[in-house]
Coordinates of C-alpha atoms in Angstrom, one line a residue:
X1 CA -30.1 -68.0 -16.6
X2 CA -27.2 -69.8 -18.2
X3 CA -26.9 -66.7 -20.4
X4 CA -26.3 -64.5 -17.8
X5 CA -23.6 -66.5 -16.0
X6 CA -22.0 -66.9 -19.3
X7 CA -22.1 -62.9 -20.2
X8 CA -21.3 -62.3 -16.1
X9 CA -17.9 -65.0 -16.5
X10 CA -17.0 -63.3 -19.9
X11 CA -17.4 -59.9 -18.2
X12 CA -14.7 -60.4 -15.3
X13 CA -12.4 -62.5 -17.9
X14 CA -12.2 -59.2 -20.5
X15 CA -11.9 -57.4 -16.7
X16 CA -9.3 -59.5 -15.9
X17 CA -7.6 -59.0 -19.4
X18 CA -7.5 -55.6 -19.2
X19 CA -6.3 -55.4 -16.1
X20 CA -3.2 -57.4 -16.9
X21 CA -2.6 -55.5 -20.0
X22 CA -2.6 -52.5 -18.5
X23 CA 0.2 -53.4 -16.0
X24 CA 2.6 -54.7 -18.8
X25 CA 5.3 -51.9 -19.9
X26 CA 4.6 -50.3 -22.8
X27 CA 8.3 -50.7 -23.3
X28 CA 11.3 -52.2 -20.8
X29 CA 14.7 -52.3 -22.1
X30 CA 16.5 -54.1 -19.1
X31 CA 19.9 -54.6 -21.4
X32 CA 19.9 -58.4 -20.5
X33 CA 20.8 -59.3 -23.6
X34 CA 23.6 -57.9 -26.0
X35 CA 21.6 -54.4 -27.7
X36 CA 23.0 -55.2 -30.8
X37 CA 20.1 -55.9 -33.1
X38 CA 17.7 -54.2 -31.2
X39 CA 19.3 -50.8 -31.0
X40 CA 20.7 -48.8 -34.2
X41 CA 23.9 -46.5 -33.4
X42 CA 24.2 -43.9 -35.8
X43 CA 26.1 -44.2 -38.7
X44 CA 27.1 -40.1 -38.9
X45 CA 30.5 -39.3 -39.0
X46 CA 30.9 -36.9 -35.7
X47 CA 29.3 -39.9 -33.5
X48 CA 32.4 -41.6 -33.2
X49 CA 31.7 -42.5 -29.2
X50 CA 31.8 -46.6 -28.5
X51 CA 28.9 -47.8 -27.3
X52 CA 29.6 -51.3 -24.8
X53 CA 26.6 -54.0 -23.1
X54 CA 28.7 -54.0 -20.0
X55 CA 28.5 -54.8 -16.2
X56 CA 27.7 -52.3 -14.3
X57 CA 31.2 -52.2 -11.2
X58 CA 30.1 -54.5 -8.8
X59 CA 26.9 -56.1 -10.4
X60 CA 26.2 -59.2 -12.3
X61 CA 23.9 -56.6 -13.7
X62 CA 24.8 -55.1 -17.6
X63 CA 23.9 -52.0 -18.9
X64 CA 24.4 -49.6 -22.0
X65 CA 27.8 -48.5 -21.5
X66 CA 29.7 -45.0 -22.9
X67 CA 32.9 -46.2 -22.4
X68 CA 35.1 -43.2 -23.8
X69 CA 35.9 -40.0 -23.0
X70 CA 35.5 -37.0 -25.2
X71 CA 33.1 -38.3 -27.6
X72 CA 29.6 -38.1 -29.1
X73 CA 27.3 -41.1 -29.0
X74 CA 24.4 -41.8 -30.5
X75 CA 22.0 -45.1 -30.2
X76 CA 18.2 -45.6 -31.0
X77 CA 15.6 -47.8 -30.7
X78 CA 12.3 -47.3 -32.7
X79 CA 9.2 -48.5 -30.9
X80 CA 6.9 -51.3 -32.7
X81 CA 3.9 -49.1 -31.6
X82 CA 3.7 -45.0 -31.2
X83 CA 2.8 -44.0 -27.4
X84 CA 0.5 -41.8 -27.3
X85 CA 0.8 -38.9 -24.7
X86 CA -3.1 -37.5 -24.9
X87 CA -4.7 -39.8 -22.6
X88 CA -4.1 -40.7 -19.3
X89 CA -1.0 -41.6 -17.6
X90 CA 2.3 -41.9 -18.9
X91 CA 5.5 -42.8 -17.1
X92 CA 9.1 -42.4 -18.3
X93 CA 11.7 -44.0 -16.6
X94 CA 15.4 -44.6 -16.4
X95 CA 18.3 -45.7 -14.7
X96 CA 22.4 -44.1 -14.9
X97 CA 25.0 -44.7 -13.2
X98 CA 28.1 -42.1 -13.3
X99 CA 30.6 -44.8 -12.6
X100 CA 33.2 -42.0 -13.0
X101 CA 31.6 -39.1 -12.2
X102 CA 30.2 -36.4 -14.4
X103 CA 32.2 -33.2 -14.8
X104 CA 31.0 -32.4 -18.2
X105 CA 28.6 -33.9 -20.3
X106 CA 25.0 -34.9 -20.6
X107 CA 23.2 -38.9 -19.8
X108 CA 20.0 -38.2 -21.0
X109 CA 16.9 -39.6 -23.3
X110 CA 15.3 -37.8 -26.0
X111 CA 12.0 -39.8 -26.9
X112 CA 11.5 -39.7 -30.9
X113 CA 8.5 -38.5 -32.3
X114 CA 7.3 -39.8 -35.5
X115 CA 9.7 -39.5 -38.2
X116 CA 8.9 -38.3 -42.1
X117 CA 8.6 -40.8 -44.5
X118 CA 12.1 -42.7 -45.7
X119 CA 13.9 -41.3 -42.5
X120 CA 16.6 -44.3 -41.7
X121 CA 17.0 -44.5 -37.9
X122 CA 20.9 -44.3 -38.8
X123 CA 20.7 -41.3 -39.4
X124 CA 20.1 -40.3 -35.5
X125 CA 21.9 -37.3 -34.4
X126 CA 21.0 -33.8 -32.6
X127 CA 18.5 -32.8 -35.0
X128 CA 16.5 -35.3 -35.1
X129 CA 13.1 -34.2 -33.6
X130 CA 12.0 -35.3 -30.5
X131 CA 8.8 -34.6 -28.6
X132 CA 10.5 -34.9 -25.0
X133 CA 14.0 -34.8 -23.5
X134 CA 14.4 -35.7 -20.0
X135 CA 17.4 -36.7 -17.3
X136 CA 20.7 -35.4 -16.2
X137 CA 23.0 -33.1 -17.3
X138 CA 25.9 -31.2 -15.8
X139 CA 28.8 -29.1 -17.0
X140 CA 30.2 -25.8 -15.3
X141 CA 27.1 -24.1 -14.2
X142 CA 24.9 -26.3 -15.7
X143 CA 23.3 -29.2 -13.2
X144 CA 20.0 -29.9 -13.6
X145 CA 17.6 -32.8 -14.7
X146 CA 16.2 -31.9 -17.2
X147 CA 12.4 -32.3 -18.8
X148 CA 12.3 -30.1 -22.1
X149 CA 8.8 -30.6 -24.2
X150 CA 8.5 -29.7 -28.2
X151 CA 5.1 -28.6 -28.6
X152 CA 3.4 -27.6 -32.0
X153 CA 2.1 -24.3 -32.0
X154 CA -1.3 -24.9 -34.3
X155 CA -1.4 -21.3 -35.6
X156 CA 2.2 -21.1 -37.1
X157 CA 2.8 -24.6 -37.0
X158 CA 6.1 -24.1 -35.9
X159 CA 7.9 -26.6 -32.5
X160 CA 8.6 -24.0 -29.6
X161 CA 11.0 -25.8 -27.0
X162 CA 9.7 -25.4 -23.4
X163 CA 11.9 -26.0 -21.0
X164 CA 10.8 -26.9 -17.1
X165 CA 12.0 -24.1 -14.5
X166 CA 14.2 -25.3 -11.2
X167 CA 14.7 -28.8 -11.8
X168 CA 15.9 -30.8 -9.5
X169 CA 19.9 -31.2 -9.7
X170 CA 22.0 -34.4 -10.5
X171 CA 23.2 -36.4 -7.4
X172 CA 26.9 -35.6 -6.5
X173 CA 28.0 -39.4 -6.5
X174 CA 28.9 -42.3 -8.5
X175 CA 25.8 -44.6 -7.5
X176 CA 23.1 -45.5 -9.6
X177 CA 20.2 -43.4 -9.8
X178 CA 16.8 -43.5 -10.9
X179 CA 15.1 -40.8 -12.8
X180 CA 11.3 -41.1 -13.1
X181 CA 8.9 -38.6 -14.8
X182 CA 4.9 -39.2 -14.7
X183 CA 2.8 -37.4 -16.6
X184 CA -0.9 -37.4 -15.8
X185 CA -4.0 -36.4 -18.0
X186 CA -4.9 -33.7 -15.4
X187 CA -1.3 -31.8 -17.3
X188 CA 0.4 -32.4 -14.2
X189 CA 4.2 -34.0 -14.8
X190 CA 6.0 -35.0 -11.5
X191 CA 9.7 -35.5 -11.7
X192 CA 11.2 -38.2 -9.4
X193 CA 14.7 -39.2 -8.6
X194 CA 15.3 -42.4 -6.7
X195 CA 11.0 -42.7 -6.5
X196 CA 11.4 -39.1 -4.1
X197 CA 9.1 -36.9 -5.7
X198 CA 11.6 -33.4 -6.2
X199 CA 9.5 -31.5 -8.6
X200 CA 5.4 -30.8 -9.7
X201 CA 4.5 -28.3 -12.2
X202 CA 1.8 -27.9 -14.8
X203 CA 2.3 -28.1 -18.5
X204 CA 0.0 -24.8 -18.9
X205 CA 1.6 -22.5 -17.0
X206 CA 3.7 -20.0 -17.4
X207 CA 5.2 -20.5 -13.9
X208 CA 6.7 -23.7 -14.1
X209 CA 7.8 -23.7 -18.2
X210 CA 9.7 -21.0 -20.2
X211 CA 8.9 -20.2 -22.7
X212 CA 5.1 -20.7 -21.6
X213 CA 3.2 -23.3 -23.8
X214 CA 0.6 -20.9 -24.3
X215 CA 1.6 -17.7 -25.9
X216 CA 0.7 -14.6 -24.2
X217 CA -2.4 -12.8 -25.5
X218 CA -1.0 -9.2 -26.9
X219 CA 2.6 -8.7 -27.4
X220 CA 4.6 -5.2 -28.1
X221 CA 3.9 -3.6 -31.1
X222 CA 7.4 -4.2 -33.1
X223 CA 6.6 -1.5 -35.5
X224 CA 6.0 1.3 -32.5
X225 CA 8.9 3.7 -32.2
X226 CA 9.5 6.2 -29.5
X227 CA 9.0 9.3 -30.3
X228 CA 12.0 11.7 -30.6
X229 CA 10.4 14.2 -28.3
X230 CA 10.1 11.6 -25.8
X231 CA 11.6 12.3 -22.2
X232 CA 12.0 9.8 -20.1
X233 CA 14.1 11.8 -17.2
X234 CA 12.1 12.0 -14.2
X235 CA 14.8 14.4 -12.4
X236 CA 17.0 16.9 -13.8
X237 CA 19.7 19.4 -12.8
X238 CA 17.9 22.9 -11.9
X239 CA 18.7 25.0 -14.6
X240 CA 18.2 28.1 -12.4
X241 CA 20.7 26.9 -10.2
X242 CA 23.8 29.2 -9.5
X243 CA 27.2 28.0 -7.8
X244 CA 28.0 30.1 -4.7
X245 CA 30.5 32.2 -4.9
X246 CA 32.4 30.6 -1.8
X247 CA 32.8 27.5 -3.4
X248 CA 35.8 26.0 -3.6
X249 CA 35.9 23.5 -5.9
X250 CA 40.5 23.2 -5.8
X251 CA 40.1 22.6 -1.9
X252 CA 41.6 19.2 -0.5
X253 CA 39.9 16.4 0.9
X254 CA 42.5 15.9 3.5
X255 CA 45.0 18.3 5.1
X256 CA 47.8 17.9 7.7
X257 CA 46.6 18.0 11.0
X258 CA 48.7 21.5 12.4
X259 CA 48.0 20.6 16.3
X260 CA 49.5 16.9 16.0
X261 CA 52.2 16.2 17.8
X262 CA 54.8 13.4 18.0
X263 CA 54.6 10.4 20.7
X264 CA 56.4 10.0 23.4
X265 CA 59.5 7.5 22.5
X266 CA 59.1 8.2 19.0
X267 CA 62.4 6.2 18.0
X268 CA 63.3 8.6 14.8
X269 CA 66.5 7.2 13.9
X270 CA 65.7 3.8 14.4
X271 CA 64.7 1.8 10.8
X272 CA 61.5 -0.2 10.5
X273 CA 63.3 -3.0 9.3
X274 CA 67.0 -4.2 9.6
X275 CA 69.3 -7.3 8.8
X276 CA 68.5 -10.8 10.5
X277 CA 70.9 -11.0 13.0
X278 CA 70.9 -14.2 13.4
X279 CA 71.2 -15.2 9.1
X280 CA 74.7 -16.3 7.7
X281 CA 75.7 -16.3 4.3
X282 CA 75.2 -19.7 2.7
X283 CA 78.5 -21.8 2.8
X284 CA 77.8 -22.2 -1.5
X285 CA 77.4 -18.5 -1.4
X286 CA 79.4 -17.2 -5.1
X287 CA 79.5 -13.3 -4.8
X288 CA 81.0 -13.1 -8.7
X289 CA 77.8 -16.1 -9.9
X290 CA 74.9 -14.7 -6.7
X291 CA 76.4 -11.1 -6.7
X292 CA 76.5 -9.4 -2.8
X293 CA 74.8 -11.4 -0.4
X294 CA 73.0 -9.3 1.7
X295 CA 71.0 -10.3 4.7
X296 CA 66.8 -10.7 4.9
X297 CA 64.9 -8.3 6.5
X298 CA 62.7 -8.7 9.7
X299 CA 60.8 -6.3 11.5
X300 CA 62.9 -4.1 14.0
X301 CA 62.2 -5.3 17.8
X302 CA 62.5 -2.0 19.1
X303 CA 59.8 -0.8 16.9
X304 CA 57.5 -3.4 18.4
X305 CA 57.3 -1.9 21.8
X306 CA 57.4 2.2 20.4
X307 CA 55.1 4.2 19.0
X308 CA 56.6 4.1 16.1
X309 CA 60.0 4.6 13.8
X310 CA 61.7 6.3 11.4
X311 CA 60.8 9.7 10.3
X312 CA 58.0 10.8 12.2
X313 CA 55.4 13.2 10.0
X314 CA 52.2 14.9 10.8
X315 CA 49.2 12.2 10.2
X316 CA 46.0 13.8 7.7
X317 CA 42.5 14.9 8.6
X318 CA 39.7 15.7 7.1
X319 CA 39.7 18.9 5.4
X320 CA 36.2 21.4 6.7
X321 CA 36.7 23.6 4.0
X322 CA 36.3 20.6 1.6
X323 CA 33.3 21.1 -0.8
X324 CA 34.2 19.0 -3.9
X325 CA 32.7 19.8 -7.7
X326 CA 29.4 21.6 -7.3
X327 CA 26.5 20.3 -9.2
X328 CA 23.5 22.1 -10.0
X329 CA 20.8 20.1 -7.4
X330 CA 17.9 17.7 -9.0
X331 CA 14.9 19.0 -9.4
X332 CA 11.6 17.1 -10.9
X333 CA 11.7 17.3 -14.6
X334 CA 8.7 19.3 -15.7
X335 CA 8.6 17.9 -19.3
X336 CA 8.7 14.1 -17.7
X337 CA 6.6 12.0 -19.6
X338 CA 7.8 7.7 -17.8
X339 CA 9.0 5.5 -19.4
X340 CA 8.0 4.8 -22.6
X341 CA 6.8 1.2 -24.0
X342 CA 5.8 0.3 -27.2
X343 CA 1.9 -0.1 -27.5
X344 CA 0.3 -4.0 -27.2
X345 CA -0.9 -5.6 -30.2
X346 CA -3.0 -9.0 -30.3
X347 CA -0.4 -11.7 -30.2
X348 CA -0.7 -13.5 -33.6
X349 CA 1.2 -17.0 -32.5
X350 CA -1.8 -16.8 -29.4
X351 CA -3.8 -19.7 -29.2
X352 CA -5.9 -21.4 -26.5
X353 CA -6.3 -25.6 -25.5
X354 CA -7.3 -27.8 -22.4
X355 CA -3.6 -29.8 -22.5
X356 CA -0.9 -29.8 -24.7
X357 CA -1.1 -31.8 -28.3
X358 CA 1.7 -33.7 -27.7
X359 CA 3.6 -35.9 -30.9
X360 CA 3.8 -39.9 -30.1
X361 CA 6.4 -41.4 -29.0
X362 CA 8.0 -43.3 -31.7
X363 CA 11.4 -44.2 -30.9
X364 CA 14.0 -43.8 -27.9
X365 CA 17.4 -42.4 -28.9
X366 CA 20.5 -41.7 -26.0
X367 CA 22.3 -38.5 -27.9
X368 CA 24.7 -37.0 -26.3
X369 CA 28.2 -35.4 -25.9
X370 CA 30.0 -36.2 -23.0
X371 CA 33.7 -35.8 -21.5
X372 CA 33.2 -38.5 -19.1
X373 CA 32.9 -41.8 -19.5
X374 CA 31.3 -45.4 -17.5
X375 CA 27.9 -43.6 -17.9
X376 CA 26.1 -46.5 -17.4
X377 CA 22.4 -46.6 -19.1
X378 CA 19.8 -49.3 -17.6
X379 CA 16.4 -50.3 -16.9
X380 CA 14.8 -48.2 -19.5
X381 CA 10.9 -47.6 -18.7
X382 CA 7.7 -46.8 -20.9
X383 CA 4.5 -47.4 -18.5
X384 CA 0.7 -45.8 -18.3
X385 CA 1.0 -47.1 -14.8
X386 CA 3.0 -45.9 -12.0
X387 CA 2.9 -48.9 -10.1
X388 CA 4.6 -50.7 -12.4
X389 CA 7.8 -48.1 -12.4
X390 CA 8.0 -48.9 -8.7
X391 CA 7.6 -52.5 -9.1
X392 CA 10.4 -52.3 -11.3
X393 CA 12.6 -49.7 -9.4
X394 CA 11.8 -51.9 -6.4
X395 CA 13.0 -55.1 -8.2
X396 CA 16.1 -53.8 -10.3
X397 CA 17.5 -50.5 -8.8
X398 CA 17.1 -50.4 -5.0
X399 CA 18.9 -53.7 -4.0
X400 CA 21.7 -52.5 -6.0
X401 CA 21.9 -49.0 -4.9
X402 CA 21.9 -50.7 -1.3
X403 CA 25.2 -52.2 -2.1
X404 CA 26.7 -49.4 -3.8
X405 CA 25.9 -47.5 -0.5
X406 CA 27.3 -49.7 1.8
X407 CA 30.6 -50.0 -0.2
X408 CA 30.9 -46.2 -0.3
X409 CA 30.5 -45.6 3.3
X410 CA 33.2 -48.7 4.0
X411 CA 35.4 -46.8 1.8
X412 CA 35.0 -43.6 3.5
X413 CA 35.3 -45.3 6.7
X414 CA 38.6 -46.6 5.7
X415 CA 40.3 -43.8 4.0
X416 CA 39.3 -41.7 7.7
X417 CA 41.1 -45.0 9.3
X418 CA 44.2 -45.3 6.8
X419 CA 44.8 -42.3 5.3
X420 CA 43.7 -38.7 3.4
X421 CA 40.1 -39.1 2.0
X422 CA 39.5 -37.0 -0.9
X423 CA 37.9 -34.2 0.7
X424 CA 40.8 -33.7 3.2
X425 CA 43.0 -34.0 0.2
X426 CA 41.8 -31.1 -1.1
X427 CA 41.5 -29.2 2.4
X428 CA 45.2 -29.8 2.2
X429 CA 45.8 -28.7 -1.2
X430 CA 44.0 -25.6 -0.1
X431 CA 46.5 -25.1 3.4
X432 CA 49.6 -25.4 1.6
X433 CA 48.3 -22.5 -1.3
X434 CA 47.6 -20.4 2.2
X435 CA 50.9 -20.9 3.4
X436 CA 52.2 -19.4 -0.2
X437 CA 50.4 -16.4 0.5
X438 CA 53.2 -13.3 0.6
X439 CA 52.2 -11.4 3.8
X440 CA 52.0 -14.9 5.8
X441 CA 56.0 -15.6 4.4
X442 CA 57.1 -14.7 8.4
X443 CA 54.3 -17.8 9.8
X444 CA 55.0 -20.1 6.8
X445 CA 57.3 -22.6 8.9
X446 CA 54.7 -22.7 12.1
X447 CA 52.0 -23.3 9.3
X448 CA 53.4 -25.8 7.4
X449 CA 54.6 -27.8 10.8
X450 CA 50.7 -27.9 11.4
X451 CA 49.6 -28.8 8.3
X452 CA 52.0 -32.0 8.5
X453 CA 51.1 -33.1 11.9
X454 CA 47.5 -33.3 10.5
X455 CA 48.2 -35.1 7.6
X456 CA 49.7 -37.7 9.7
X457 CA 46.3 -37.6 11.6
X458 CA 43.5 -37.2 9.1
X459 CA 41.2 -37.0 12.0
X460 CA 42.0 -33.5 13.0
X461 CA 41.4 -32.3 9.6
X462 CA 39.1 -29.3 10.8
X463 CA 41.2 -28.4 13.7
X464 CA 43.9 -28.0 11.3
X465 CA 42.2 -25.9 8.6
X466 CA 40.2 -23.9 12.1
X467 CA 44.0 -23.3 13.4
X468 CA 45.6 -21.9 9.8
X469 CA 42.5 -19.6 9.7
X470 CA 42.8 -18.2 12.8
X471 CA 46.3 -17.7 11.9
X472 CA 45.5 -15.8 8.6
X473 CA 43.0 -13.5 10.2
X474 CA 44.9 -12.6 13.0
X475 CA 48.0 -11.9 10.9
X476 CA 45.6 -9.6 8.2
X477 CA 43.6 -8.2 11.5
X478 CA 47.2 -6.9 12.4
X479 CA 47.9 -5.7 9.3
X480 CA 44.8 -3.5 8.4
X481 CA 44.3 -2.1 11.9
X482 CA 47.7 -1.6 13.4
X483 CA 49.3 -0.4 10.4
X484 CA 52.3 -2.7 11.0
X485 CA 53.7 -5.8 9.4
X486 CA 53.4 -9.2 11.0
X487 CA 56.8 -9.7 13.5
X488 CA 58.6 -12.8 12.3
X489 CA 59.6 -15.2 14.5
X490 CA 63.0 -14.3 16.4
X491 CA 64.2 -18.4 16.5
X492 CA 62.5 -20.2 14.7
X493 CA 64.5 -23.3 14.7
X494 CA 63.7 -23.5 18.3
X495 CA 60.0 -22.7 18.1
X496 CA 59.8 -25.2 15.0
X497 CA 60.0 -28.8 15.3
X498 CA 60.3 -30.4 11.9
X499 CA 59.4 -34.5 11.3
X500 CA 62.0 -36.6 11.5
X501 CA 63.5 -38.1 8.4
X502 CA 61.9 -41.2 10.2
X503 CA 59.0 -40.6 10.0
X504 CA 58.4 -39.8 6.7
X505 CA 60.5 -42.8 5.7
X506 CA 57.5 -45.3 5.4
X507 CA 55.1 -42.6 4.2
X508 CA 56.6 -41.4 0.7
X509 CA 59.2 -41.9 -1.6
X510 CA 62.6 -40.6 -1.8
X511 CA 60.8 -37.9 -4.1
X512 CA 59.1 -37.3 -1.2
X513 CA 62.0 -37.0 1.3
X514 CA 64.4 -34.8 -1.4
X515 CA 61.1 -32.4 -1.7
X516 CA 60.5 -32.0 2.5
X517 CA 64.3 -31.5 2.3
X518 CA 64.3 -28.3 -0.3
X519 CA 61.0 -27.1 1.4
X520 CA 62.9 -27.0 4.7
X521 CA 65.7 -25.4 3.3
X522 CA 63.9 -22.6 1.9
X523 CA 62.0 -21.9 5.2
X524 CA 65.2 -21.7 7.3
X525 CA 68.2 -20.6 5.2
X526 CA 68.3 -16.9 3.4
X527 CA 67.7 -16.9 -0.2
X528 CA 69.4 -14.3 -3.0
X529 CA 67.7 -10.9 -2.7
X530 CA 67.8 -7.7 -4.2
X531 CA 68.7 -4.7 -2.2
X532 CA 66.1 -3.1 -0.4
X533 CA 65.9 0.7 0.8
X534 CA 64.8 1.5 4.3

C-alpha cells in the first residue's frame, strides 16, 4: 500500500517536472545585460556596422541597437543545445523597433543550422547556412515579413530556398512590434505580428511556398526540341485572297468638310491673343542688358464671347471613301498543329515525405544590410509552447507598445493643434508643384493665395487640396473640350488678396519673408519674353 502512494507521489512529482520544463524558453535573450560576451559580432571586413546595448526612446528597457546608417551588421549567438524542429511545436519570436523608420533595409533573424567542423562563429556573414530566416524587410517594392525555409532535398542533396507566398507586410510606424512564427507538427507555420494571427500556410504545399518543397513529379524534357516543321499559327492570311480592284489604299482618313460654313460673328481679323493692357515695363527695365520689352500675352476678351478668331478654315471629317492598307483576311490555318511543348519526363530531384526534414537550430545570427538606423532588436524568443510567447509578449511588449501609442497620437494631436503634421506637409509640397504646372500659369496667384490661407489653418487641409483640384480639372475640362485656353484673370491684384507682411512676421524667417516677396513679384509683374507670333 505504501508502495503505491510512493510510485503515485513520484508519478505527479516527474508530472509536475515536466510540466515546468516544458514552459521554460528554450532560449530568451531579453538584452538586460550588456551582449558582450554572450554574442560574437563578426570579425569580416565588409561588417563594419556598430552594434550598441541601448535603451530603447522612451523605455528603461535596452535592446540590441544598429545604430548607423549605411552599413552591414552582423552578430551571433550559438545555442548550448541544437533545437530540433521535427517534433512538435516550435515557436520563434522577436521584437524590433524602427525607431527611425525603415526606408531601406532588412531587421531580421536567420536561425543557424549546425555548422561544419572548426567553423569560428566570427566568421558570420551572408553565407553562412541557415535553416530559417524570418521578420521584416522593406526597400522600394520590397515589404514583406518574411519566413524563408532551407530544406535538403534527400535525392541530390542539395538546400533549395523556399520562400512563403503573401506575407504579411511591415507596420508603417516607428513603434515596437512583435513578430511571432509557430510551427506545429501537423506542418502548419502561422505567422503573427503583434500576437494577430496575419498568415497560415502549410509547409507541403505548393500553394503557400515557391519553390514547392516537394518537387513536382515529371518535368519537361530539356533534351526535346521542336520540330522545324512545326506550326504553331492557328490563323493565317488567305492565300486565295485578291485585293479589289476599287481599293484605295492613297485615300485620306480625313477630308475638309465642303458644306461647312463659317459662324455668325466670326471675328476674322481679331487675334487670339494680344498684349496685357494693363502690364508696364519694369521701372529696372535695360533694353541694351533685357533687349525689347515686350508685353505678356493674355487671351483676347472678345474672343471669349465669339465663335471664334482669327482665320477662319473649313473643320475635317471623316473621309467615306477611306479604306486604309488592305490585308488578305484570316483564315484557319490548315497545317495548324498548337502549341508545341516539350514532352514530360520523371522528375529526377522528385521525392516524397510526411513533413519537412528540417536542420536544428544551432545558433541565432541578426545579418543584415540596412540604410536605416535605431533598429532596435529585443526580447528574442525560442519556445515549444505558445503560451509562453504570449506570456512574454504580454509581460515585455504590450505595456510598452501602449505608451508608444499614446505618445504618437498626442503628437498627432498636437501638430493638428500647432502646426503642419507631416502628412499635410507633404499635401503641401504636392499643391505648390500643381501650381508650377504650365497651363495653370493664368490661376497660379488664386492658387497659391489658397494654399497659404490653409497652411495658416492646418485643419482645412482637404478643403484645400478638394478646392486646387477642382481648379485643375475645370481648367484641363476647358481645355480638351472647348478647344480654348484658360482666360486669365483681367485684375488680379483686385481679385487677389496677398498676407500681410504681418502675418508672416512671427511665422518664418526673413528667408521666409524675402522668398514670399520674389514669389509675389513673379506672379504680378511681367517677366523678359521672347517674341511671340500670333
Amino acid at each position: 500500500m505504501m508502495g503505491g502512494r510512493a510510485l503515485l507521489l513520484l508519478l505527479l512529482v516527474s508530472a509536475l517536472l515536466v510540466q515546468i520544463r516544458a514552459s521554460d524558453p528554450v532560449l530568451y535573450e531579453s538584452f538586460d545585460e550588456d551582449f558582450e560576451g554572450r554574442w560574437v559580432v563578426s570579425k569580416k571586413d565588409e561588417y563594419q556596422g556598430v552594434w550598441k546595448h541601448a535603451k530603447s526612446d522612451g523605455h528603461e528597457d535596452y535592446g540590441l541597437l544598429v545604430s548607423e546608417k549605411a552599413r552591414k551588421y552582423a552578430i551571433i549567438k550559438e545555442l548550448d543545445e541544437p533545437v530540433t524542429l521535427k517534433d512538435g511545436t516550435v515557436v520563434l519570436q522577436f521584437e524590433v523597433r524602427l525607431q527611425n523608420g525603415l526606408e531601406c533595409g532588412g531587421a531580421y533573424i536567420k536561425y543557424i543550422r549546425p555548422q561544419e567542423a572548426g567553423w569560428d562563429a566570427k566568421e558570420f556573414d551572408n553565407e553562412t547556412p541557415y535553416t530559417i530566416m524570418f521578420g521584416p524587410d522593406k526597400c522600394g517594392s520590397t515589404n514583406k515579413v518574411h519566413f524563408i525555409l532551407k530544406h535538403k532535398n534527400p535525392k541530390t542533396g542539395k538546400y533549395v530556398e523556399h520562400h512563403l507566398k503573401f506575407p504579411p507586410s511591415v507596420p508603417y510606424d516607428k513603434l515596437s512590434h512583435v513578430y511571432t512564427a509557430i510551427l506545429k507538427p501537423d506542418n502548419e507555420v502561422r505567422i503573427l505580428v503583434d500576437g494577430e494571427e496575419k498568415k497560415k500556410a502549410n509547409f507541403l504545399s505548393a500553394d503557400d511556398f515557391e519553390p514547392a518543397l516537394i518537387p513536382p513529379k515529371t518535368i519537361p524534357d530539356p533534351e526535346d526540341k521542336k520540330p522545324e516543321d512545326w506550326d504553331e499559327r492557328a490563323k493565317i492570311p488567305d492565300p486565295d485572297a485578291v485585293k479589289p480592284d476599287d481599293w484605295d489604299e492613297d485615300a485620306p482618313m480625313e477630308i475638309e468638310d465642303e458644306e461647312a460654313t463659317k459662324p455668325e460673328g466670326w471675328l476674322d481679323d481679331e487675334p487670339e491673343e494680344i498684349d496685357d493692357p494693363e502690364a508696364a515695363k519694369p521701372e529696372d527695365w535695360d533694353d541694351e542688358e533685357d533687349g525689347e520689352w515686350e508685353a505678356p500675352k493674355i487671351d483676347n476678351p472678345k474672343c471669349e464671347v465669339a465663335p471664334g478668331c482669327g482665320e477662319w478654315k473649313k473643320p475635317m471629317k471623316q473621309n467615306p471613301a477611306y479604306k486604309g492598307k488592305w490585308h488578305a483576311p484570316m483564315i484557319d490555318n490548315p497545317n495548324y498543329k498548337g502549341i508545341w511543348k516539350p514532352q514530360e519526363i520523371p522528375n529526377p530531384e522528385y521525392f516524397e515525405l510526411d513533413k519537412p526534414d528540417f536542420d536544428p537550430i544551432a545558433a541565432i545570427g541578426i545579418e543584415i544590410w540596412t540604410m536605416q538606423d535605431g533598429i532596435l532588436f529585443d526580447n528574442i524568443l525560442i519556445a515549444d509552447d505558445e503560451k509562453v510567447a504570449t506570456s512574454i509578449l504580454e509581460k515585455t511588449w504590450k505595456p510598452k507598445y501602449e505608451v508608444e501609442k499614446e505618445k504618437e497620437k498626442a503628437e498627432e494631436a498636437a501638430a493638428g493643434a500647432d502646426g503642419l503634421s507631416e502628412f499635410q506637409k507633404k499635401v503641401f509640397d504636392i499643391l505648390y508643384k500643381i501650381a508650377d504646372i504650365p497651363f495653370l500659369a493664368p490661376y497660379k496667384t488664386k492658387i497659391i493665395d489658397v494654399i497659404e490661407k490653409g497652411e495658416q489653418q492646418p485643419n482645412i487641409t482637404i478643403g484645400i487640396l478638394v478646392s486646387v483640384v477642382v481648379v485643375f480639372v475645370t481648367v484641363l475640362f476647358r481645355i480638351l473640350f472647348s478647344g480654348k485656353k484658360p482666360a486669365v484673370p483681367v485684375k488680379p491684384a483686385v481679385e487677389v488678396k496677398k498676407p500681410k507682411a504681418t502675418e508672416t512676421d512671427g511665422a518664418g524667417s526673413s528667408g521666409d519673408k524675402e522668398e514670399k516677396e520674389d514669389e509675389k513679384e513673379e506672379t504680378t509683374a511681367p517677366c523678359r519674353r521672347s517674341r511671340r507670333e500670333t
